[in-house]
Amino acid sequence: MSESESFRGEPAQILLVEDNPGDVRLTKEAFKQGRIENDLYVVTDGTEALDFLSQRGEYADAPRPDLILLDLNLPGKDGEEVLAELKDDSSLRSIPVIVLTSSRAEEDIVKSYELHANAYLTKPVDPDEFIETVRAFEKFWFSVVRLPPEVDNS
């Protein structure tokens, strides 16, 4: 498999849950510079994220993401609440969730892993370092790791 293909030979579906427009822009830039094809969907709060994942309302046709990048500090329903609901849902819990946040607080790290986050990344303040972090994460998750297939629980 070449680096330009995702693990299934088709673009990876990534859901970014992020309310900071600057961080959304940097994440898009990092993926654009990367050689791994993906479709990046962006929602800006926790409620919207859960609607997307449950295919409710305007997200009725949303794809099931292969991976979720989740900020903890969100308006309304925060990242921890999203993570708890997601991992409590048998049809969604197998989707890997990477917490990508500015928080370096130990309690946030511990809580995220207790809620079954698959990884915890702290956003670097420097834009170039931020892009490097996202690219390193992308290469690891889509070139090295085998992601679970979608399971039909109906």
JSON list of N, CA and C in Angstrom, two decimals, residues 68-130:
[
{"chain": "A", "resi": 68, "resn": "ILE", "atom": "N", "xyz": [-11.89, 10.07, 14.72]},
{"chain": "A", "resi": 68, "resn": "ILE", "atom": "CA", "xyz": [-12.41, 11.35, 15.20]},
{"chain": "A", "resi": 68, "resn": "ILE", "atom": "C", "xyz": [-11.28, 12.09, 15.91]},
{"chain": "A", "resi": 69, "resn": "LEU", "atom": "N", "xyz": [-11.09, 13.35, 15.52]},
{"chain": "A", "resi": 69, "resn": "LEU", "atom": "CA", "xyz": [-10.17, 14.26, 16.23]},
{"chain": "A", "resi": 69, "resn": "LEU", "atom": "C", "xyz": [-11.05, 15.15, 17.08]},
{"chain": "A", "resi": 70, "resn": "LEU", "atom": "N", "xyz": [-10.88, 15.11, 18.39]},
{"chain": "A", "resi": 70, "resn": "LEU", "atom": "CA", "xyz": [-11.81, 15.77, 19.30]},
{"chain": "A", "resi": 70, "resn": "LEU", "atom": "C", "xyz": [-11.11, 16.76, 20.21]},
{"chain": "A", "resi": 71, "resn": "ASP", "atom": "N", "xyz": [-11.55, 18.01, 20.14]},
{"chain": "A", "resi": 71, "resn": "ASP", "atom": "CA", "xyz": [-11.08, 19.03, 21.09]},
{"chain": "A", "resi": 71, "resn": "ASP", "atom": "C", "xyz": [-11.89, 18.85, 22.37]},
{"chain": "A", "resi": 72, "resn": "LEU", "atom": "N", "xyz": [-11.30, 19.12, 23.52]},
{"chain": "A", "resi": 72, "resn": "LEU", "atom": "CA", "xyz": [-12.04, 19.00, 24.78]},
{"chain": "A", "resi": 72, "resn": "LEU", "atom": "C", "xyz": [-12.83, 20.26, 25.09]},
{"chain": "A", "resi": 73, "resn": "ASN", "atom": "N", "xyz": [-12.26, 21.41, 24.75]},
{"chain": "A", "resi": 73, "resn": "ASN", "atom": "CA", "xyz": [-12.88, 22.69, 25.11]},
{"chain": "A", "resi": 73, "resn": "ASN", "atom": "C", "xyz": [-13.82, 23.16, 24.01]},
{"chain": "A", "resi": 74, "resn": "LEU", "atom": "N", "xyz": [-15.08, 22.73, 24.13]},
{"chain": "A", "resi": 74, "resn": "LEU", "atom": "CA", "xyz": [-16.08, 23.06, 23.12]},
{"chain": "A", "resi": 74, "resn": "LEU", "atom": "C", "xyz": [-17.23, 23.80, 23.77]},
{"chain": "A", "resi": 75, "resn": "PRO", "atom": "N", "xyz": [-17.92, 24.64, 23.01]},
{"chain": "A", "resi": 75, "resn": "PRO", "atom": "CA", "xyz": [-19.12, 25.30, 23.55]},
{"chain": "A", "resi": 75, "resn": "PRO", "atom": "C", "xyz": [-20.23, 24.27, 23.74]},
{"chain": "A", "resi": 76, "resn": "GLY", "atom": "N", "xyz": [-21.08, 24.51, 24.72]},
{"chain": "A", "resi": 76, "resn": "GLY", "atom": "CA", "xyz": [-22.19, 23.58, 24.97]},
{"chain": "A", "resi": 76, "resn": "GLY", "atom": "C", "xyz": [-21.66, 22.28, 25.52]},
{"chain": "A", "resi": 77, "resn": "LYS", "atom": "N", "xyz": [-21.95, 21.20, 24.83]},
{"chain": "A", "resi": 77, "resn": "LYS", "atom": "CA", "xyz": [-21.49, 19.87, 25.24]},
{"chain": "A", "resi": 77, "resn": "LYS", "atom": "C", "xyz": [-19.98, 19.79, 24.98]},
{"chain": "A", "resi": 78, "resn": "ASP", "atom": "N", "xyz": [-19.20, 19.58, 26.04]},
{"chain": "A", "resi": 78, "resn": "ASP", "atom": "CA", "xyz": [-17.74, 19.59, 25.84]},
{"chain": "A", "resi": 78, "resn": "ASP", "atom": "C", "xyz": [-17.23, 18.23, 25.35]},
{"chain": "A", "resi": 79, "resn": "GLY", "atom": "N", "xyz": [-15.94, 18.19, 25.07]},
{"chain": "A", "resi": 79, "resn": "GLY", "atom": "CA", "xyz": [-15.33, 16.99, 24.50]},
{"chain": "A", "resi": 79, "resn": "GLY", "atom": "C", "xyz": [-15.46, 15.76, 25.37]},
{"chain": "A", "resi": 80, "resn": "GLU", "atom": "N", "xyz": [-15.36, 15.94, 26.69]},
{"chain": "A", "resi": 80, "resn": "GLU", "atom": "CA", "xyz": [-15.50, 14.78, 27.58]},
{"chain": "A", "resi": 80, "resn": "GLU", "atom": "C", "xyz": [-16.91, 14.19, 27.50]},
{"chain": "A", "resi": 81, "resn": "GLU", "atom": "N", "xyz": [-17.91, 15.05, 27.41]},
{"chain": "A", "resi": 81, "resn": "GLU", "atom": "CA", "xyz": [-19.29, 14.56, 27.29]},
{"chain": "A", "resi": 81, "resn": "GLU", "atom": "C", "xyz": [-19.49, 13.82, 25.96]},
{"chain": "A", "resi": 82, "resn": "VAL", "atom": "N", "xyz": [-18.92, 14.37, 24.89]},
{"chain": "A", "resi": 82, "resn": "VAL", "atom": "CA", "xyz": [-19.00, 13.72, 23.58]},
{"chain": "A", "resi": 82, "resn": "VAL", "atom": "C", "xyz": [-18.34, 12.35, 23.65]},
{"chain": "A", "resi": 83, "resn": "LEU", "atom": "N", "xyz": [-17.14, 12.30, 24.23]},
{"chain": "A", "resi": 83, "resn": "LEU", "atom": "CA", "xyz": [-16.40, 11.05, 24.35]},
{"chain": "A", "resi": 83, "resn": "LEU", "atom": "C", "xyz": [-17.19, 10.02, 25.15]},
{"chain": "A", "resi": 84, "resn": "ALA", "atom": "N", "xyz": [-17.78, 10.44, 26.26]},
{"chain": "A", "resi": 84, "resn": "ALA", "atom": "CA", "xyz": [-18.56, 9.53, 27.10]},
{"chain": "A", "resi": 84, "resn": "ALA", "atom": "C", "xyz": [-19.75, 8.96, 26.32]},
{"chain": "A", "resi": 85, "resn": "GLU", "atom": "N", "xyz": [-20.49, 9.83, 25.62]},
{"chain": "A", "resi": 85, "resn": "GLU", "atom": "CA", "xyz": [-21.67, 9.37, 24.86]},
{"chain": "A", "resi": 85, "resn": "GLU", "atom": "C", "xyz": [-21.26, 8.45, 23.71]},
{"chain": "A", "resi": 86, "resn": "LEU", "atom": "N", "xyz": [-20.19, 8.81, 23.05]},
{"chain": "A", "resi": 86, "resn": "LEU", "atom": "CA", "xyz": [-19.69, 8.04, 21.91]},
{"chain": "A", "resi": 86, "resn": "LEU", "atom": "C", "xyz": [-19.28, 6.63, 22.34]},
{"chain": "A", "resi": 87, "resn": "LYS", "atom": "N", "xyz": [-18.52, 6.54, 23.41]},
{"chain": "A", "resi": 87, "resn": "LYS", "atom": "CA", "xyz": [-18.03, 5.24, 23.86]},
{"chain": "A", "resi": 87, "resn": "LYS", "atom": "C", "xyz": [-19.12, 4.42, 24.56]},
{"chain": "A", "resi": 88, "resn": "ASP", "atom": "N", "xyz": [-20.25, 5.06, 24.87]},
{"chain": "A", "resi": 88, "resn": "ASP", "atom": "CA", "xyz": [-21.38, 4.37, 25.48]},
{"chain": "A", "resi": 88, "resn": "ASP", "atom": "C", "xyz": [-22.32, 3.79, 24.42]},
{"chain": "A", "resi": 89, "resn": "ASP", "atom": "N", "xyz": [-22.09, 4.15, 23.16]},
{"chain": "A", "resi": 89, "resn": "ASP", "atom": "CA", "xyz": [-22.95, 3.72, 22.06]},
{"chain": "A", "resi": 89, "resn": "ASP", "atom": "C", "xyz": [-22.28, 2.55, 21.33]},
{"chain": "A", "resi": 90, "resn": "SER", "atom": "N", "xyz": [-22.89, 1.37, 21.41]},
{"chain": "A", "resi": 90, "resn": "SER", "atom": "CA", "xyz": [-22.26, 0.17, 20.84]},
{"chain": "A", "resi": 90, "resn": "SER", "atom": "C", "xyz": [-22.00, 0.28, 19.34]},
{"chain": "A", "resi": 91, "resn": "SER", "atom": "N", "xyz": [-22.78, 1.08, 18.63]},
{"chain": "A", "resi": 91, "resn": "SER", "atom": "CA", "xyz": [-22.57, 1.19, 17.18]},
{"chain": "A", "resi": 91, "resn": "SER", "atom": "C", "xyz": [-21.45, 2.18, 16.83]},
{"chain": "A", "resi": 92, "resn": "LEU", "atom": "N", "xyz": [-21.02, 3.00, 17.79]},
{"chain": "A", "resi": 92, "resn": "LEU", "atom": "CA", "xyz": [-20.00, 4.02, 17.51]},
{"chain": "A", "resi": 92, "resn": "LEU", "atom": "C", "xyz": [-18.70, 3.81, 18.28]},
{"chain": "A", "resi": 93, "resn": "ARG", "atom": "N", "xyz": [-18.72, 3.01, 19.33]},
{"chain": "A", "resi": 93, "resn": "ARG", "atom": "CA", "xyz": [-17.56, 2.96, 20.24]},
{"chain": "A", "resi": 93, "resn": "ARG", "atom": "C", "xyz": [-16.28, 2.45, 19.60]},
{"chain": "A", "resi": 94, "resn": "SER", "atom": "N", "xyz": [-16.39, 1.72, 18.49]},
{"chain": "A", "resi": 94, "resn": "SER", "atom": "CA", "xyz": [-15.16, 1.20, 17.87]},
{"chain": "A", "resi": 94, "resn": "SER", "atom": "C", "xyz": [-14.42, 2.26, 17.05]},
{"chain": "A", "resi": 95, "resn": "ILE", "atom": "N", "xyz": [-15.04, 3.42, 16.83]},
{"chain": "A", "resi": 95, "resn": "ILE", "atom": "CA", "xyz": [-14.35, 4.48, 16.07]},
{"chain": "A", "resi": 95, "resn": "ILE", "atom": "C", "xyz": [-13.25, 5.07, 16.96]},
{"chain": "A", "resi": 96, "resn": "PRO", "atom": "N", "xyz": [-12.00, 5.03, 16.50]},
{"chain": "A", "resi": 96, "resn": "PRO", "atom": "CA", "xyz": [-10.93, 5.61, 17.32]},
{"chain": "A", "resi": 96, "resn": "PRO", "atom": "C", "xyz": [-11.12, 7.12, 17.51]},
{"chain": "A", "resi": 97, "resn": "VAL", "atom": "N", "xyz": [-10.89, 7.57, 18.74]},
{"chain": "A", "resi": 97, "resn": "VAL", "atom": "CA", "xyz": [-11.01, 8.99, 19.07]},
{"chain": "A", "resi": 97, "resn": "VAL", "atom": "C", "xyz": [-9.66, 9.48, 19.57]},
{"chain": "A", "resi": 98, "resn": "ILE", "atom": "N", "xyz": [-9.14, 10.51, 18.89]},
{"chain": "A", "resi": 98, "resn": "ILE", "atom": "CA", "xyz": [-7.90, 11.14, 19.28]},
{"chain": "A", "resi": 98, "resn": "ILE", "atom": "C", "xyz": [-8.26, 12.50, 19.87]},
{"chain": "A", "resi": 99, "resn": "VAL", "atom": "N", "xyz": [-7.94, 12.69, 21.13]},
{"chain": "A", "resi": 99, "resn": "VAL", "atom": "CA", "xyz": [-8.17, 13.99, 21.75]},
{"chain": "A", "resi": 99, "resn": "VAL", "atom": "C", "xyz": [-7.03, 14.89, 21.30]},
{"chain": "A", "resi": 100, "resn": "LEU", "atom": "N", "xyz": [-7.38, 16.00, 20.67]},
{"chain": "A", "resi": 100, "resn": "LEU", "atom": "CA", "xyz": [-6.40, 16.98, 20.19]},
{"chain": "A", "resi": 100, "resn": "LEU", "atom": "C", "xyz": [-6.79, 18.30, 20.84]},
{"chain": "A", "resi": 101, "resn": "THR", "atom": "N", "xyz": [-6.07, 18.69, 21.88]},
{"chain": "A", "resi": 101, "resn": "THR", "atom": "CA", "xyz": [-6.51, 19.81, 22.68]},
{"chain": "A", "resi": 101, "resn": "THR", "atom": "C", "xyz": [-5.33, 20.65, 23.17]},
{"chain": "A", "resi": 102, "resn": "SER", "atom": "N", "xyz": [-5.62, 21.85, 23.59]},
{"chain": "A", "resi": 102, "resn": "SER", "atom": "CA", "xyz": [-4.56, 22.72, 24.13]},
{"chain": "A", "resi": 102, "resn": "SER", "atom": "C", "xyz": [-4.30, 22.43, 25.60]},
{"chain": "A", "resi": 103, "resn": "SER", "atom": "N", "xyz": [-5.17, 21.64, 26.23]},
{"chain": "A", "resi": 103, "resn": "SER", "atom": "CA", "xyz": [-5.03, 21.36, 27.66]},
{"chain": "A", "resi": 103, "resn": "SER", "atom": "C", "xyz": [-3.86, 20.42, 27.94]},
{"chain": "A", "resi": 104, "resn": "ARG", "atom": "N", "xyz": [-3.01, 20.83, 28.86]},
{"chain": "A", "resi": 104, "resn": "ARG", "atom": "CA", "xyz": [-1.92, 19.98, 29.33]},
{"chain": "A", "resi": 104, "resn": "ARG", "atom": "C", "xyz": [-2.21, 19.48, 30.74]},
{"chain": "A", "resi": 105, "resn": "ALA", "atom": "N", "xyz": [-3.42, 19.76, 31.22]},
{"chain": "A", "resi": 105, "resn": "ALA", "atom": "CA", "xyz": [-3.79, 19.39, 32.59]},
{"chain": "A", "resi": 105, "resn": "ALA", "atom": "C", "xyz": [-3.83, 17.88, 32.74]},
{"chain": "A", "resi": 106, "resn": "GLU", "atom": "N", "xyz": [-3.13, 17.40, 33.77]},
{"chain": "A", "resi": 106, "resn": "GLU", "atom": "CA", "xyz": [-3.06, 15.96, 34.00]},
{"chain": "A", "resi": 106, "resn": "GLU", "atom": "C", "xyz": [-4.44, 15.33, 34.17]},
{"chain": "A", "resi": 107, "resn": "GLU", "atom": "N", "xyz": [-5.34, 16.06, 34.86]},
{"chain": "A", "resi": 107, "resn": "GLU", "atom": "CA", "xyz": [-6.68, 15.48, 35.08]},
{"chain": "A", "resi": 107, "resn": "GLU", "atom": "C", "xyz": [-7.44, 15.31, 33.76]},
{"chain": "A", "resi": 108, "resn": "ASP", "atom": "N", "xyz": [-7.20, 16.20, 32.78]},
{"chain": "A", "resi": 108, "resn": "ASP", "atom": "CA", "xyz": [-7.85, 16.05, 31.47]},
{"chain": "A", "resi": 108, "resn": "ASP", "atom": "C", "xyz": [-7.30, 14.82, 30.74]},
{"chain": "A", "resi": 109, "resn": "ILE", "atom": "N", "xyz": [-6.01, 14.60, 30.86]},
{"chain": "A", "resi": 109, "resn": "ILE", "atom": "CA", "xyz": [-5.38, 13.44, 30.23]},
{"chain": "A", "resi": 109, "resn": "ILE", "atom": "C", "xyz": [-5.94, 12.15, 30.84]},
{"chain": "A", "resi": 110, "resn": "VAL", "atom": "N", "xyz": [-5.94, 12.10, 32.17]},
{"chain": "A", "resi": 110, "resn": "VAL", "atom": "CA", "xyz": [-6.43, 10.91, 32.88]},
{"chain": "A", "resi": 110, "resn": "VAL", "atom": "C", "xyz": [-7.90, 10.65, 32.53]},
{"chain": "A", "resi": 111, "resn": "LYS", "atom": "N", "xyz": [-8.72, 11.70, 32.59]},
{"chain": "A", "resi": 111, "resn": "LYS", "atom": "CA", "xyz": [-10.16, 11.57, 32.32]},
{"chain": "A", "resi": 111, "resn": "LYS", "atom": "C", "xyz": [-10.40, 11.10, 30.89]},
{"chain": "A", "resi": 112, "resn": "SER", "atom": "N", "xyz": [-9.65, 11.64, 29.93]},
{"chain": "A", "resi": 112, "resn": "SER", "atom": "CA", "xyz": [-9.82, 11.23, 28.53]},
{"chain": "A", "resi": 112, "resn": "SER", "atom": "C", "xyz": [-9.55, 9.74, 28.34]},
{"chain": "A", "resi": 113, "resn": "TYR", "atom": "N", "xyz": [-8.49, 9.25, 28.96]},
{"chain": "A", "resi": 113, "resn": "TYR", "atom": "CA", "xyz": [-8.19, 7.82, 28.84]},
{"chain": "A", "resi": 113, "resn": "TYR", "atom": "C", "xyz": [-9.21, 6.98, 29.61]},
{"chain": "A", "resi": 114, "resn": "GLU", "atom": "N", "xyz": [-9.69, 7.48, 30.76]},
{"chain": "A", "resi": 114, "resn": "GLU", "atom": "CA", "xyz": [-10.74, 6.75, 31.48]},
{"chain": "A", "resi": 114, "resn": "GLU", "atom": "C", "xyz": [-12.00, 6.62, 30.64]},
{"chain": "A", "resi": 115, "resn": "LEU", "atom": "N", "xyz": [-12.24, 7.63, 29.78]},
{"chain": "A", "resi": 115, "resn": "LEU", "atom": "CA", "xyz": [-13.40, 7.61, 28.89]},
{"chain": "A", "resi": 115, "resn": "LEU", "atom": "C", "xyz": [-13.10, 6.88, 27.58]},
{"chain": "A", "resi": 116, "resn": "HIS", "atom": "N", "xyz": [-11.96, 6.21, 27.54]},
{"chain": "A", "resi": 116, "resn": "HIS", "atom": "CA", "xyz": [-11.55, 5.35, 26.42]},
{"chain": "A", "resi": 116, "resn": "HIS", "atom": "C", "xyz": [-11.12, 6.10, 25.16]},
{"chain": "A", "resi": 117, "resn": "ALA", "atom": "N", "xyz": [-10.52, 7.28, 25.32]},
{"chain": "A", "resi": 117, "resn": "ALA", "atom": "CA", "xyz": [-9.87, 7.93, 24.17]},
{"chain": "A", "resi": 117, "resn": "ALA", "atom": "C", "xyz": [-8.74, 7.00, 23.73]},
{"chain": "A", "resi": 118, "resn": "ASN", "atom": "N", "xyz": [-8.46, 6.99, 22.43]},
{"chain": "A", "resi": 118, "resn": "ASN", "atom": "CA", "xyz": [-7.41, 6.12, 21.90]},
{"chain": "A", "resi": 118, "resn": "ASN", "atom": "C", "xyz": [-6.04, 6.78, 21.97]},
{"chain": "A", "resi": 119, "resn": "ALA", "atom": "N", "xyz": [-6.02, 8.12, 22.03]},
{"chain": "A", "resi": 119, "resn": "ALA", "atom": "CA", "xyz": [-4.76, 8.85, 22.17]},
{"chain": "A", "resi": 119, "resn": "ALA", "atom": "C", "xyz": [-5.09, 10.27, 22.62]},
{"chain": "A", "resi": 120, "resn": "TYR", "atom": "N", "xyz": [-4.08, 10.92, 23.20]},
{"chain": "A", "resi": 120, "resn": "TYR", "atom": "CA", "xyz": [-4.24, 12.29, 23.70]},
{"chain": "A", "resi": 120, "resn": "TYR", "atom": "C", "xyz": [-3.06, 13.09, 23.17]},
{"chain": "A", "resi": 121, "resn": "LEU", "atom": "N", "xyz": [-3.35, 14.07, 22.32]},
{"chain": "A", "resi": 121, "resn": "LEU", "atom": "CA", "xyz": [-2.30, 14.93, 21.77]},
{"chain": "A", "resi": 121, "resn": "LEU", "atom": "C", "xyz": [-2.53, 16.35, 22.24]},
{"chain": "A", "resi": 122, "resn": "THR", "atom": "N", "xyz": [-1.46, 16.98, 22.70]},
{"chain": "A", "resi": 122, "resn": "THR", "atom": "CA", "xyz": [-1.54, 18.39, 23.08]},
{"chain": "A", "resi": 122, "resn": "THR", "atom": "C", "xyz": [-1.15, 19.23, 21.88]},
{"chain": "A", "resi": 123, "resn": "LYS", "atom": "N", "xyz": [-2.00, 20.20, 21.56]},
{"chain": "A", "resi": 123, "resn": "LYS", "atom": "CA", "xyz": [-1.72, 21.08, 20.41]},
{"chain": "A", "resi": 123, "resn": "LYS", "atom": "C", "xyz": [-0.52, 21.96, 20.71]},
{"chain": "A", "resi": 124, "resn": "PRO", "atom": "N", "xyz": [0.49, 21.92, 19.87]},
{"chain": "A", "resi": 124, "resn": "PRO", "atom": "CA", "xyz": [1.59, 22.88, 20.03]},
{"chain": "A", "resi": 124, "resn": "PRO", "atom": "C", "xyz": [1.10, 24.29, 19.72]},
{"chain": "A", "resi": 125, "resn": "VAL", "atom": "N", "xyz": [1.68, 25.27, 20.36]},
{"chain": "A", "resi": 125, "resn": "VAL", "atom": "CA", "xyz": [1.29, 26.67, 20.12]},
{"chain": "A", "resi": 125, "resn": "VAL", "atom": "C", "xyz": [1.84, 27.15, 18.78]},
{"chain": "A", "resi": 126, "resn": "ASP", "atom": "N", "xyz": [3.04, 26.73, 18.43]},
{"chain": "A", "resi": 126, "resn": "ASP", "atom": "CA", "xyz": [3.68, 27.15, 17.19]},
{"chain": "A", "resi": 126, "resn": "ASP", "atom": "C", "xyz": [2.96, 26.49, 16.00]},
{"chain": "A", "resi": 127, "resn": "PRO", "atom": "N", "xyz": [2.52, 27.30, 15.01]},
{"chain": "A", "resi": 127, "resn": "PRO", "atom": "CA", "xyz": [1.78, 26.75, 13.87]},
{"chain": "A", "resi": 127, "resn": "PRO", "atom": "C", "xyz": [2.53, 25.66, 13.11]},
{"chain": "A", "resi": 128, "resn": "ASP", "atom": "N", "xyz": [3.83, 25.81, 12.91]},
{"chain": "A", "resi": 128, "resn": "ASP", "atom": "CA", "xyz": [4.60, 24.79, 12.18]},
{"chain": "A", "resi": 128, "resn": "ASP", "atom": "C", "xyz": [4.65, 23.49, 12.98]},
{"chain": "A", "resi": 129, "resn": "GLU", "atom": "N", "xyz": [4.82, 23.60, 14.29]},
{"chain": "A", "resi": 129, "resn": "GLU", "atom": "CA", "xyz": [4.82, 22.40, 15.14]},
{"chain": "A", "resi": 129, "resn": "GLU", "atom": "C", "xyz": [3.45, 21.75, 15.14]},
{"chain": "A", "resi": 130, "resn": "PHE", "atom": "N", "xyz": [2.39, 22.56, 15.13]},
{"chain": "A", "resi": 130, "resn": "PHE", "atom": "CA", "xyz": [1.02, 22.04, 15.08]},
{"chain": "A", "resi": 130, "resn": "PHE", "atom": "C", "xyz": [0.85, 21.20, 13.82]}
]
